[in-house]
Short mmCIF file of C-alpha atoms in Angstrom, two decimals:
data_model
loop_
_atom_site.label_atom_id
_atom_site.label_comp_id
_atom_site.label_asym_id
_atom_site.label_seq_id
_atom_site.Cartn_x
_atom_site.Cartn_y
_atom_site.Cartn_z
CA UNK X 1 0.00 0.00 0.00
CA UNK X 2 3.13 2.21 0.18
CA UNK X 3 4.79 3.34 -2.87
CA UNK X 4 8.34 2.95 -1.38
CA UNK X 5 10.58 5.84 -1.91
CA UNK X 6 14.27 6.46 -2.11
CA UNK X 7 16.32 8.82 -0.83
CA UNK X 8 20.36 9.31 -1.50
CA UNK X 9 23.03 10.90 1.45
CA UNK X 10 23.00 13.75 -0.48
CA UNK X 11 19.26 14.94 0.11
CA UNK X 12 19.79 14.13 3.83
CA UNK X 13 23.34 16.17 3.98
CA UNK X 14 20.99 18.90 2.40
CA UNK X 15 18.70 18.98 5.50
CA UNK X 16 21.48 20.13 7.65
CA UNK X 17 21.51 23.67 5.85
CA UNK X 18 18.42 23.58 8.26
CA UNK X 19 20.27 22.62 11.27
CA UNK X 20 22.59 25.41 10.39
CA UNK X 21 19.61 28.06 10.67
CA UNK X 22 19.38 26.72 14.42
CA UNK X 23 23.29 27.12 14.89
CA UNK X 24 22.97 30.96 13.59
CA UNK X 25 20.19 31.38 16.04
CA UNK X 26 21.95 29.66 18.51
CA UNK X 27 25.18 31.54 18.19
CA UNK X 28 23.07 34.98 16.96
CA UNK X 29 21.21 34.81 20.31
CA UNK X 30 23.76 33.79 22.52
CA UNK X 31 21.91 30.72 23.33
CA UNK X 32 24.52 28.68 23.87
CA UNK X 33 23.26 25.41 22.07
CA UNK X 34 25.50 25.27 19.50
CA UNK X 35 27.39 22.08 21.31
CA UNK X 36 24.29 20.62 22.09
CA UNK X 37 22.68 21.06 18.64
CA UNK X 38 26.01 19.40 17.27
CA UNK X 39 25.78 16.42 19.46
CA UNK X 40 22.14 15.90 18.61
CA UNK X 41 22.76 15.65 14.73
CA UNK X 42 25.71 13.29 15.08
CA UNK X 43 23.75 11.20 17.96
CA UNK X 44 20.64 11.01 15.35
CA UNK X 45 22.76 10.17 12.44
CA UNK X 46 24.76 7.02 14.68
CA UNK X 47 21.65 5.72 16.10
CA UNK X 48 19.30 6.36 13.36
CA UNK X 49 21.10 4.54 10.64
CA UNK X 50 22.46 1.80 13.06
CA UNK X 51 18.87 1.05 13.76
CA UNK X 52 17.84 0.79 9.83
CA UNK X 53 20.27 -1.56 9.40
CA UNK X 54 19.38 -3.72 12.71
CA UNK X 55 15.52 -3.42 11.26
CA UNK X 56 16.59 -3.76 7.94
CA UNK X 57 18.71 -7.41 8.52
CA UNK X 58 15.25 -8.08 11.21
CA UNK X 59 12.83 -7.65 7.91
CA UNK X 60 14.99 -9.65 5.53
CA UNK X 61 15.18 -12.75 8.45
CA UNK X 62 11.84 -12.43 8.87
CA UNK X 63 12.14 -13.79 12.39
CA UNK X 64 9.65 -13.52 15.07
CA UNK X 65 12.71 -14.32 17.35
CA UNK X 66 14.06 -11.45 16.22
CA UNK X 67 11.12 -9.12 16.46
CA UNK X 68 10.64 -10.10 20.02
CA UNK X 69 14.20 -10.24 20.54
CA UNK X 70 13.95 -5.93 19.49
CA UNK X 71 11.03 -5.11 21.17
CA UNK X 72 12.85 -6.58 24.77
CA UNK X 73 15.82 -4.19 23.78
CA UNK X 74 12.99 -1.50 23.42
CA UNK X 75 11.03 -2.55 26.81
CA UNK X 76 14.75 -2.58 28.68
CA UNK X 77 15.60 1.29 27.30
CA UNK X 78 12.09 2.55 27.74
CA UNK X 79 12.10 1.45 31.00
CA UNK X 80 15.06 3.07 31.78
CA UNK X 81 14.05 6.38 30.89
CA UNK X 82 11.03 6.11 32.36
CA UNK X 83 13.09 5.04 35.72
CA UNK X 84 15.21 8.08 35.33
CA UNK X 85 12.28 10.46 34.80
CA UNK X 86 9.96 9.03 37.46
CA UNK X 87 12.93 9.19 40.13
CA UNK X 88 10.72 10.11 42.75
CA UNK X 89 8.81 7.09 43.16
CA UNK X 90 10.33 4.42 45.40
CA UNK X 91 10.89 0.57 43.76
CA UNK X 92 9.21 2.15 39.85
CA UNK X 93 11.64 -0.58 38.23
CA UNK X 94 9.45 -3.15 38.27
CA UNK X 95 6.24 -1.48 37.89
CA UNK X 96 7.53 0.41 34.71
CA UNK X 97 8.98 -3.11 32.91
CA UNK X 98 5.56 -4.79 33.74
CA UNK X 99 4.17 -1.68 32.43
CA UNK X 100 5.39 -1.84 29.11
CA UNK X 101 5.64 -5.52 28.82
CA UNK X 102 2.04 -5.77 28.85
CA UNK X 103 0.90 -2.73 27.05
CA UNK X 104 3.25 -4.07 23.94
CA UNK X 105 2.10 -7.75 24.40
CA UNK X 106 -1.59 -6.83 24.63
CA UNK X 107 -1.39 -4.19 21.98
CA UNK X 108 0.40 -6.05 19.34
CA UNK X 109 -1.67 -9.33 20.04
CA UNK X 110 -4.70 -7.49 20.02
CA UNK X 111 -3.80 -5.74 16.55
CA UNK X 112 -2.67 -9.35 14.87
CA UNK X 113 -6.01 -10.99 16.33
CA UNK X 114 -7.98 -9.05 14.82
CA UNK X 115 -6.27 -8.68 11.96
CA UNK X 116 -5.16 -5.26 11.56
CA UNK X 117 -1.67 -6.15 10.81
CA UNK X 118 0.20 -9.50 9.76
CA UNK X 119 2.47 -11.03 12.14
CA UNK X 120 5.18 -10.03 9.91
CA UNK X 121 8.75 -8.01 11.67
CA UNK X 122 7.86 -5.59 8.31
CA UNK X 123 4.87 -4.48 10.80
CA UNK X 124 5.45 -5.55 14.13
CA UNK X 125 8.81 -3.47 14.79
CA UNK X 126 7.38 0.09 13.79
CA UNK X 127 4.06 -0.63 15.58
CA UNK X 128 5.93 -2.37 18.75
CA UNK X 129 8.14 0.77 18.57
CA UNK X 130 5.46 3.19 18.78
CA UNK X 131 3.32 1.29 20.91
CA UNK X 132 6.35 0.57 23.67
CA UNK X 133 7.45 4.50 23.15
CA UNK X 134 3.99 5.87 23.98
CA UNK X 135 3.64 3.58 26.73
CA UNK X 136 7.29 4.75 28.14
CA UNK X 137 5.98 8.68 28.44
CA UNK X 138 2.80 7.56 29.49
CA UNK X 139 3.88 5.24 32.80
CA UNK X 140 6.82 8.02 33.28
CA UNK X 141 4.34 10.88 33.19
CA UNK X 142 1.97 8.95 35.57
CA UNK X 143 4.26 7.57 37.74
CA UNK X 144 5.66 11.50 38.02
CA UNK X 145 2.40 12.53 38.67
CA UNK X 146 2.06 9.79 41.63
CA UNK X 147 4.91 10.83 43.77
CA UNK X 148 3.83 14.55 43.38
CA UNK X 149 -0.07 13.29 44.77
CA UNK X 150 1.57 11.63 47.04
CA UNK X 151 3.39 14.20 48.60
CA UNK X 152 0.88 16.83 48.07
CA UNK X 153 -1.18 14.57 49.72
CA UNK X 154 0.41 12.76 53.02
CA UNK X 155 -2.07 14.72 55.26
CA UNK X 156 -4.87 13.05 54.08
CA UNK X 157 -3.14 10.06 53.14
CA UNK X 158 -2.53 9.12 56.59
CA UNK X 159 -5.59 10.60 57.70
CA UNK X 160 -7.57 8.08 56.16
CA UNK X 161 -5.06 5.38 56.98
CA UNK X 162 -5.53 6.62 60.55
CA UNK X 163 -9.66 5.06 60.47
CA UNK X 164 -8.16 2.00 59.25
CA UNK X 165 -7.90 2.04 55.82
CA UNK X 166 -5.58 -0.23 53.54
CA UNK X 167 -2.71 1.63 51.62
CA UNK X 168 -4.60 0.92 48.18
CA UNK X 169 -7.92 2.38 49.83
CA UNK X 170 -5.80 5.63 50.95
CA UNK X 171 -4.01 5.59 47.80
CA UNK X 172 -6.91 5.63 45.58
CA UNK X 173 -7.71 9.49 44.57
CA UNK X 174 -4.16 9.86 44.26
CA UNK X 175 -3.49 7.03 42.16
CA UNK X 176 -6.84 7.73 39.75
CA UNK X 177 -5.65 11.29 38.81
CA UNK X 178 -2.16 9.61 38.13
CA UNK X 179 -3.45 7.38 36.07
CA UNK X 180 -5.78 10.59 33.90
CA UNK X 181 -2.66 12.32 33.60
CA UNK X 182 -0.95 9.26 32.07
CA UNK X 183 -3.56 9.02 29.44
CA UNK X 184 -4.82 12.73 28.85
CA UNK X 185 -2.17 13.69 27.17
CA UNK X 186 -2.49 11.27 23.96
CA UNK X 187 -6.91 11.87 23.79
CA UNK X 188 -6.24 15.34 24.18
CA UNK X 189 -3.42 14.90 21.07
CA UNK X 190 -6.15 12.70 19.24
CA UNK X 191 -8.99 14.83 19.84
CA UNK X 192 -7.13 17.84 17.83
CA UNK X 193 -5.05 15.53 15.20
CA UNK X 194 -5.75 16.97 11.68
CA UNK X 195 -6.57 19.97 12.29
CA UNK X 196 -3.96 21.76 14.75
CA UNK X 197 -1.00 19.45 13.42
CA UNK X 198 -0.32 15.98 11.27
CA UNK X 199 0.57 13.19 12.86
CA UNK X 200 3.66 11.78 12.23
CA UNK X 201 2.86 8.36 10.61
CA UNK X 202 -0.06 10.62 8.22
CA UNK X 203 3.22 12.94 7.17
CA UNK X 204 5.42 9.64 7.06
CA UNK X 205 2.73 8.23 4.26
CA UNK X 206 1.95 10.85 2.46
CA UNK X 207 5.75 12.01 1.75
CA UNK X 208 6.11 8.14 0.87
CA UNK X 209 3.71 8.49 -2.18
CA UNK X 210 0.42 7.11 -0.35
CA UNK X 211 -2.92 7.79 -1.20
CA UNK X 212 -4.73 10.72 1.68
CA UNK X 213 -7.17 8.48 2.62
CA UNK X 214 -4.62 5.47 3.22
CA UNK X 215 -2.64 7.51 5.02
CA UNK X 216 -5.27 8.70 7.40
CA UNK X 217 -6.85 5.24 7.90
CA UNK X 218 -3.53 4.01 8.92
CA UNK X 219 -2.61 6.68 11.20
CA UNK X 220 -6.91 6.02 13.06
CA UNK X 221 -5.52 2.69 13.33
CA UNK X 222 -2.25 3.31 15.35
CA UNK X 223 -3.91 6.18 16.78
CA UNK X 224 -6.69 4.33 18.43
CA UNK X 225 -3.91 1.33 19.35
CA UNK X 226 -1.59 3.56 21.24
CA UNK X 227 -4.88 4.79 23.34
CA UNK X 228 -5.44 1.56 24.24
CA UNK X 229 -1.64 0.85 25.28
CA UNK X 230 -1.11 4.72 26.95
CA UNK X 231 -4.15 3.19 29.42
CA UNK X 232 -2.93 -0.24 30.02
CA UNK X 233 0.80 1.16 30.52
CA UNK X 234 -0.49 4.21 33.00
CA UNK X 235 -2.89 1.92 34.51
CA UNK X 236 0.02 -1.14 35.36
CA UNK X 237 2.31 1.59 36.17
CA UNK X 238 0.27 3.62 38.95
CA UNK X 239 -1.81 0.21 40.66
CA UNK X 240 1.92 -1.16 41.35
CA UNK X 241 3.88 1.77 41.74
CA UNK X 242 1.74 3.37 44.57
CA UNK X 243 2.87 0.00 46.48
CA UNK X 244 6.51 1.59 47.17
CA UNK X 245 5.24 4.48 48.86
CA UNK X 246 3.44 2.04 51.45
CA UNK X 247 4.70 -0.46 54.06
CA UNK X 248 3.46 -3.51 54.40
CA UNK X 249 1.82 -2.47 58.11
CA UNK X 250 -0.05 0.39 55.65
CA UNK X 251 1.99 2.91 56.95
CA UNK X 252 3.51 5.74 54.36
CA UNK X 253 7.29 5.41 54.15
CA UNK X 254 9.35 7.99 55.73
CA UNK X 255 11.12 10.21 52.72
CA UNK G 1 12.89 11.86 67.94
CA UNK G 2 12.02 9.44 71.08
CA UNK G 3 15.01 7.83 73.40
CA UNK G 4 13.71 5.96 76.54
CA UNK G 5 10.45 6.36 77.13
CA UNK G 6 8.81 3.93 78.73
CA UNK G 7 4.67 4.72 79.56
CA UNK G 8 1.87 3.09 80.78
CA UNK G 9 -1.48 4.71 79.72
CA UNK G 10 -4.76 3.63 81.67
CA UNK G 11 -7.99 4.03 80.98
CA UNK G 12 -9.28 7.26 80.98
CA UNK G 13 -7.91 10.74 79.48
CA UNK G 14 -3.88 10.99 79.69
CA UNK G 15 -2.26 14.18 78.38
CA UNK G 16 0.53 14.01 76.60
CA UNK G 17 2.21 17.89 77.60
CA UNK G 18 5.51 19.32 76.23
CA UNK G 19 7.24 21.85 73.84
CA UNK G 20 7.30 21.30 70.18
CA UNK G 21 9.71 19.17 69.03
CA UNK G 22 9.67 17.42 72.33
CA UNK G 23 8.00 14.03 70.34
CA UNK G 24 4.67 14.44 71.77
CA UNK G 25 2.68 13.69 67.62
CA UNK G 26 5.80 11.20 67.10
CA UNK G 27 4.55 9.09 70.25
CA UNK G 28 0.80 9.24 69.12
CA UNK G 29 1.62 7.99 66.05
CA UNK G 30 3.66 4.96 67.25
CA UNK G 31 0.64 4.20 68.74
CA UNK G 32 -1.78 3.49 66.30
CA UNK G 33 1.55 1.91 63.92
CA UNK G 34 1.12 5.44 61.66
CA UNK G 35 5.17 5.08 62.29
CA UNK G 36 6.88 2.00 63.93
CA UNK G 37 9.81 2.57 66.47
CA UNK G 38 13.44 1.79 65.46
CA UNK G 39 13.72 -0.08 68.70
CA UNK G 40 11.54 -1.13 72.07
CA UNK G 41 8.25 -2.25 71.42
CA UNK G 42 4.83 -1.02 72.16
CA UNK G 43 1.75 -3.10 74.04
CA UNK G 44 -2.17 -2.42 73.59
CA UNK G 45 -4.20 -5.03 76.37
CA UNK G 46 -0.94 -6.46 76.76
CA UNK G 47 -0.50 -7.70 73.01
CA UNK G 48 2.50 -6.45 71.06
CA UNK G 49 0.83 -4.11 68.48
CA UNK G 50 3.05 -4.85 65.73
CA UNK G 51 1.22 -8.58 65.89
CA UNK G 52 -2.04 -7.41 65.55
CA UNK G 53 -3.54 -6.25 62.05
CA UNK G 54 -2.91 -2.63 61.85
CA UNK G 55 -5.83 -1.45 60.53
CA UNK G 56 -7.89 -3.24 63.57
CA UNK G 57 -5.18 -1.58 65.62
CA UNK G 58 -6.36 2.18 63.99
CA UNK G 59 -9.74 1.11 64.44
CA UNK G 60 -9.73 0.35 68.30
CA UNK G 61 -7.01 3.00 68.75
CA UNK G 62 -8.64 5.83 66.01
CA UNK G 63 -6.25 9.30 65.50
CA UNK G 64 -7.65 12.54 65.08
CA UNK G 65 -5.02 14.44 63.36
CA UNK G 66 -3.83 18.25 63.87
CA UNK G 67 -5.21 19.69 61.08
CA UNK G 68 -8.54 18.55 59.50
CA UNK G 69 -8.45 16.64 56.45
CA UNK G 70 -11.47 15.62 55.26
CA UNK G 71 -12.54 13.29 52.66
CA UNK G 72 -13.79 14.25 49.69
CA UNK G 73 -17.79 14.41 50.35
CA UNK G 74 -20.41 15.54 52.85
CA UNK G 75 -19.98 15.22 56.27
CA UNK G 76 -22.06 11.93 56.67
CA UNK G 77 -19.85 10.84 53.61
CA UNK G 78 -16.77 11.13 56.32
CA UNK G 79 -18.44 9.70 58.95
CA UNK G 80 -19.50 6.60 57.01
CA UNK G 81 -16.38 5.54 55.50
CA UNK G 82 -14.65 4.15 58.34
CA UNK G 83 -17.06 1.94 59.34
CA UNK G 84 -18.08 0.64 55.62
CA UNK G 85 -14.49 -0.54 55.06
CA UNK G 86 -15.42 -3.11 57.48
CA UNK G 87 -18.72 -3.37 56.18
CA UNK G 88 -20.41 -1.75 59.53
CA UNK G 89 -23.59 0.57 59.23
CA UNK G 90 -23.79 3.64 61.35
CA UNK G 91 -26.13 6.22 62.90
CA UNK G 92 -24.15 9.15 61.22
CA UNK G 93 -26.42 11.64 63.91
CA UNK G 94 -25.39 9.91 66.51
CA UNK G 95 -21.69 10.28 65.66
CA UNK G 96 -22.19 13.78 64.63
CA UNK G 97 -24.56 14.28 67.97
CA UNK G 98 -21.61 13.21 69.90
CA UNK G 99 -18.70 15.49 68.06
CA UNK G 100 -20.96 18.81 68.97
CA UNK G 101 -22.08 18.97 65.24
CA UNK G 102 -26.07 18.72 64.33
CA UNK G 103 -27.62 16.78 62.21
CA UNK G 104 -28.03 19.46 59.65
CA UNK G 105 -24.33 19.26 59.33
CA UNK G 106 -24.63 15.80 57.51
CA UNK G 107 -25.48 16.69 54.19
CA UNK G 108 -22.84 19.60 53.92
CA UNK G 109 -19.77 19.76 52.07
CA UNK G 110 -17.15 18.70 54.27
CA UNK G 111 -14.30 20.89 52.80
CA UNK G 112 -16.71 23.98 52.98
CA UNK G 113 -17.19 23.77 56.17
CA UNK G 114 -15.11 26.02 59.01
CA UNK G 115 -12.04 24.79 60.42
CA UNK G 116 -13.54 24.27 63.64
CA UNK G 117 -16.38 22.52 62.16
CA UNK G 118 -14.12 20.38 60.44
CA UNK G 119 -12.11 19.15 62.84
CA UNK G 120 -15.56 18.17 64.69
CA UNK G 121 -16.08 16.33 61.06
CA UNK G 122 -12.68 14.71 61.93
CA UNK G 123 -13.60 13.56 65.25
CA UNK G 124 -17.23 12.44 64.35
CA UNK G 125 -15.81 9.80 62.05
CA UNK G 126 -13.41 8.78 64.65
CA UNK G 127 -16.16 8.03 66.96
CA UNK G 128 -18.06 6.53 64.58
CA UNK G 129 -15.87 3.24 64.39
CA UNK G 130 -16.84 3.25 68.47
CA UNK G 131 -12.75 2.83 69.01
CA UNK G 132 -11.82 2.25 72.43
CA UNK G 133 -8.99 5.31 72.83
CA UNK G 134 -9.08 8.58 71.14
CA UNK G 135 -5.81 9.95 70.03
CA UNK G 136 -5.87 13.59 69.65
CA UNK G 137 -2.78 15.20 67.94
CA UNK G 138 -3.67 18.76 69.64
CA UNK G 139 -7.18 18.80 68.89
CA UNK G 140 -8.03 22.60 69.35
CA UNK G 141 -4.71 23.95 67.92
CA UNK G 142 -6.50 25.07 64.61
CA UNK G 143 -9.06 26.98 66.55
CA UNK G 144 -9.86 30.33 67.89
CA UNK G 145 -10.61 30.67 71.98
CA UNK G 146 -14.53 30.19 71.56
CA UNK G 147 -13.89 27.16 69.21
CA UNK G 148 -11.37 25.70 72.14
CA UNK G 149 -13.71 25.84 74.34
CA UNK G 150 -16.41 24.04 72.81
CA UNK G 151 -14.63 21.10 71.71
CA UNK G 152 -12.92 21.07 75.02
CA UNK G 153 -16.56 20.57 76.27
CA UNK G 154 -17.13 18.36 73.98
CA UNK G 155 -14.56 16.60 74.65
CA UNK G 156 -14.68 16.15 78.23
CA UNK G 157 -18.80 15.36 77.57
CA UNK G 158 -17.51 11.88 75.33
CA UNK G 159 -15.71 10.12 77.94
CA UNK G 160 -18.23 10.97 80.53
CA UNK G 161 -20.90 9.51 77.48
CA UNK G 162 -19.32 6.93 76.27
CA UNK G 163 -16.61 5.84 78.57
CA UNK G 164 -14.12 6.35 75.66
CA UNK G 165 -10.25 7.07 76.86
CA UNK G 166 -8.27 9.55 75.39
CA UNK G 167 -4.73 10.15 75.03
CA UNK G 168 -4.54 14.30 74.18
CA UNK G 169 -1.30 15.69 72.74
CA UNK G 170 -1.75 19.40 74.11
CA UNK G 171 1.36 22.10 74.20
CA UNK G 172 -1.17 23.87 76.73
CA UNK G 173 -0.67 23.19 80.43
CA UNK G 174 -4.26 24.57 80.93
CA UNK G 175 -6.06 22.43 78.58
CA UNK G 176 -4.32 19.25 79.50
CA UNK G 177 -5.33 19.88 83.65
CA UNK G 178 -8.90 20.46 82.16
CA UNK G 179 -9.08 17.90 79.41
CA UNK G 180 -7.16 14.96 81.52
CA UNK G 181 -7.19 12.89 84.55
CA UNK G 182 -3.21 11.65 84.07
CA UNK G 183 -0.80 14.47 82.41
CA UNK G 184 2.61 12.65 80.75
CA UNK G 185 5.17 15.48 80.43
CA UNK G 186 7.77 15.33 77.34
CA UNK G 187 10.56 17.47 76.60
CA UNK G 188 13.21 16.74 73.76
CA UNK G 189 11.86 12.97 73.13
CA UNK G 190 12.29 11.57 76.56
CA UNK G 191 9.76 11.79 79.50
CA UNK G 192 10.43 15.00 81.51
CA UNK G 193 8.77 14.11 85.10
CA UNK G 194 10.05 11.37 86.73
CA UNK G 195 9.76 7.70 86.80
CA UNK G 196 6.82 6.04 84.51
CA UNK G 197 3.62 6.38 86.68
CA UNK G 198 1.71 3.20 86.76
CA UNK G 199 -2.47 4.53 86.19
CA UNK G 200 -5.41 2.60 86.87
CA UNK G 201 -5.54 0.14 84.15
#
């Protein structure tokens, strides 16, 4: 359904006379990102282009051992970052990896059950990317979230502890508006798609040669998947990560 | 916070009395298991608390904290959720009745509601799990003179009512000669006056 398309070096060394308008702002301004800026268009170059040739040897296997082989290198990373940004919240390792384990597994399953996509690498890696990416900022941005209810909240917290409530019954408010601001940011994003900006995948297909209309049904369909993984990662993430701010005698750890 | 104290609360109202700082909220909340102690232990009918479930614990031994926070809700909304975690019904006017609150109070919005009134919110649902010690965390601190007064009425009404003890963490020498039977003095986590007194059981 794609009309492939082919691009040489040269049209990508081209693009950097963009980069170069940042670096006169940069150095124009004083802002003091020229170093930065460099380091960001050799990182993307290294990693970009070593991943399309890991994806591209993972398409011409063919291998479902290698496509779930990937997506574990993407689970470990994501979780990761999602560790490092959701620092606050005692014991998140576990919750996070759980997290994204299931939101990929369900998603992907779901999506080959019902026939959406093949269970071919060709469309499990992008989707599996996406879908284990989304799922990252969502459980990070949840998690974050958590540990600021938390402590925003230890007054009533232990108040309600105090008439003999369980941690998960104290816990609750706080972990329900984690868990909104996990997922509000991708409805919010889908409820304006089209008309305040394109979508990435839309402006992938389109630039590719598709058909408008292909390019939009495709971009419903991963749209509508990643809501479903954003919820099951924010969800996972905040019902187990709430646990580390608790004892086991439902008391609130000291910070 | 606490070094060597070693207390034996009866039956009745105790005061807890001291500076701030002096570990008076710290010892209150050992009690009900809100915060364990790094050493020593701590005995409720003469059963180590730490082997009893603590939310059973919070239930028999119920804290009113400092400040009021109150669950999202009406009033009767606070009231009732104690008891319905354990599945128990209760006469919400009763437990009102009891904190000095009437029963028009039980359909109003318990964060609208006065500081004073709220922390009478606070201590309704307390009573309303029928616990058998009150732990008050300076219960009148939030409140203006007239306010103190009242709930120290109130206060002193309960255990003649319902035969509820109290332990009362008060900074105020006044209110803990008025509001208890046993004061405890603390000053820079260790008992200030003398040897543990033994009080009636």
């Amino acid at each position: 359904m794609i009309a492939a398309v082919h691009l040489s070096l040269g049209e990508v060394v081209a693009a950097l006379a963009l980069v170069a308008v940042a670096a006169a702002v940069s150095i124009w301004r004083r802002a003091d990102l020229e170093r930065d800026l460099g380091i960001a268009v050799v990182r993307s170059f290294v990693q970009l282009t070593a991943v399309g040739y890991v994806i591209q040897a993972i398409f011409d296997s063919d291998s479902l051992w290698l496509v779930a082989a990937l997506l574990a290198v993407m689970v470990a990373f994501g979780s990761l970052t999602a560790r490092g940004r959701a620092r606050a919240v005692p014991g998140a390792t576990w919750p996070i990896v759980i997290a994204l384990s299931v939101a990929g597994l369900v998603t992907l399953g779901l999506v080959i059950a019902l026939g959406i996509f093949p269970a071919r690498a060709r469309y499990l890696v992008p989707v599996g990317g996406m879908v284990i990416g989304n799922a990252m900022t969502a459980a990070a941005v949840a998690l974050n979230r958590l540990a600021d209810e938390i402590s925003s909240g230890v007054l009533r917290i232990e108040a309600t502890l105090a008439l003999g409530a369980t941690a998960r019954e104290a816990a609750r408010g706080a972990v329900t508006r984690s868990l909104r601001s996990g997922m509000i940011t991708l409805i919010d994003s889908t409820k304006t798609t089209g008309v305040v900006f394109f979508p990435g995948t839309m402006v992938g297909m389109l630039l590719a040669g598709a058909r408008p209309l292909d390019a939009v049904r495709l971009q419903l369909i991963l749209l509508w998947s990643l809501l479903g993984s954003v919820a099951l990662s924010s969800v996972i993430a905040t019902s187990l990560g709430y646990r580390g701010f608790f004892t086991a005698a439902h008391q609130l750890r000291e910070r | 916070m606490l070094r060597g104290v070693s207390l034996r609360l009866g039956d009745g109202a105790t005061a807890l009395l001291g500076p701030s700082g002096a570990g008076k909220s710290t010892l209150l909340r050992l009690l009900n298991r809100l915060a364990d102690p790094d050493s020593g232990r701590i005995l409720f009918r003469g059963e180590d608390i730490r082997a009893l479930d603590p939310r059973e614990l919070r239930r028999r031994a119920c804290l009113v904290p400092q400040l009021p926070a109150p669950l999202p809700g009406s009033a009767a909304d606070n009231v009732r959720f104690g008891p319905s975690l354990v599945g128990r019904d209760v006469s919400v006017e009763r437990s009102l009745e009891l904190a000095g609150l009437s029963r028009s109070y039980a359909d109003r919005d318990a964060s609208r509601l006065s500081v004073g009134e709220q922390q009478r919110v606070m201590l309704a649902r307390a009573l309303a799990l029928e616990p058998e010690v009150l732990l008050l965390d300076e219960p009148t601190s939030a409140l203006d003179e007239d306010a103190r007064e009242g709930v120290e009425r109130t206060l002193a009404d309960l255990v003649a009512r319902t035969g509820v003890s109290m332990v009362v963490v008060t900074h105020d020498r006044g209110q803990a000669s008025r509001l208890a039977s046993r004061i405890v003095e603390l000053a820079g986590g260790r008992l200030a006056d003398g040897p543990a007194g033994v009080a009636a059981p």
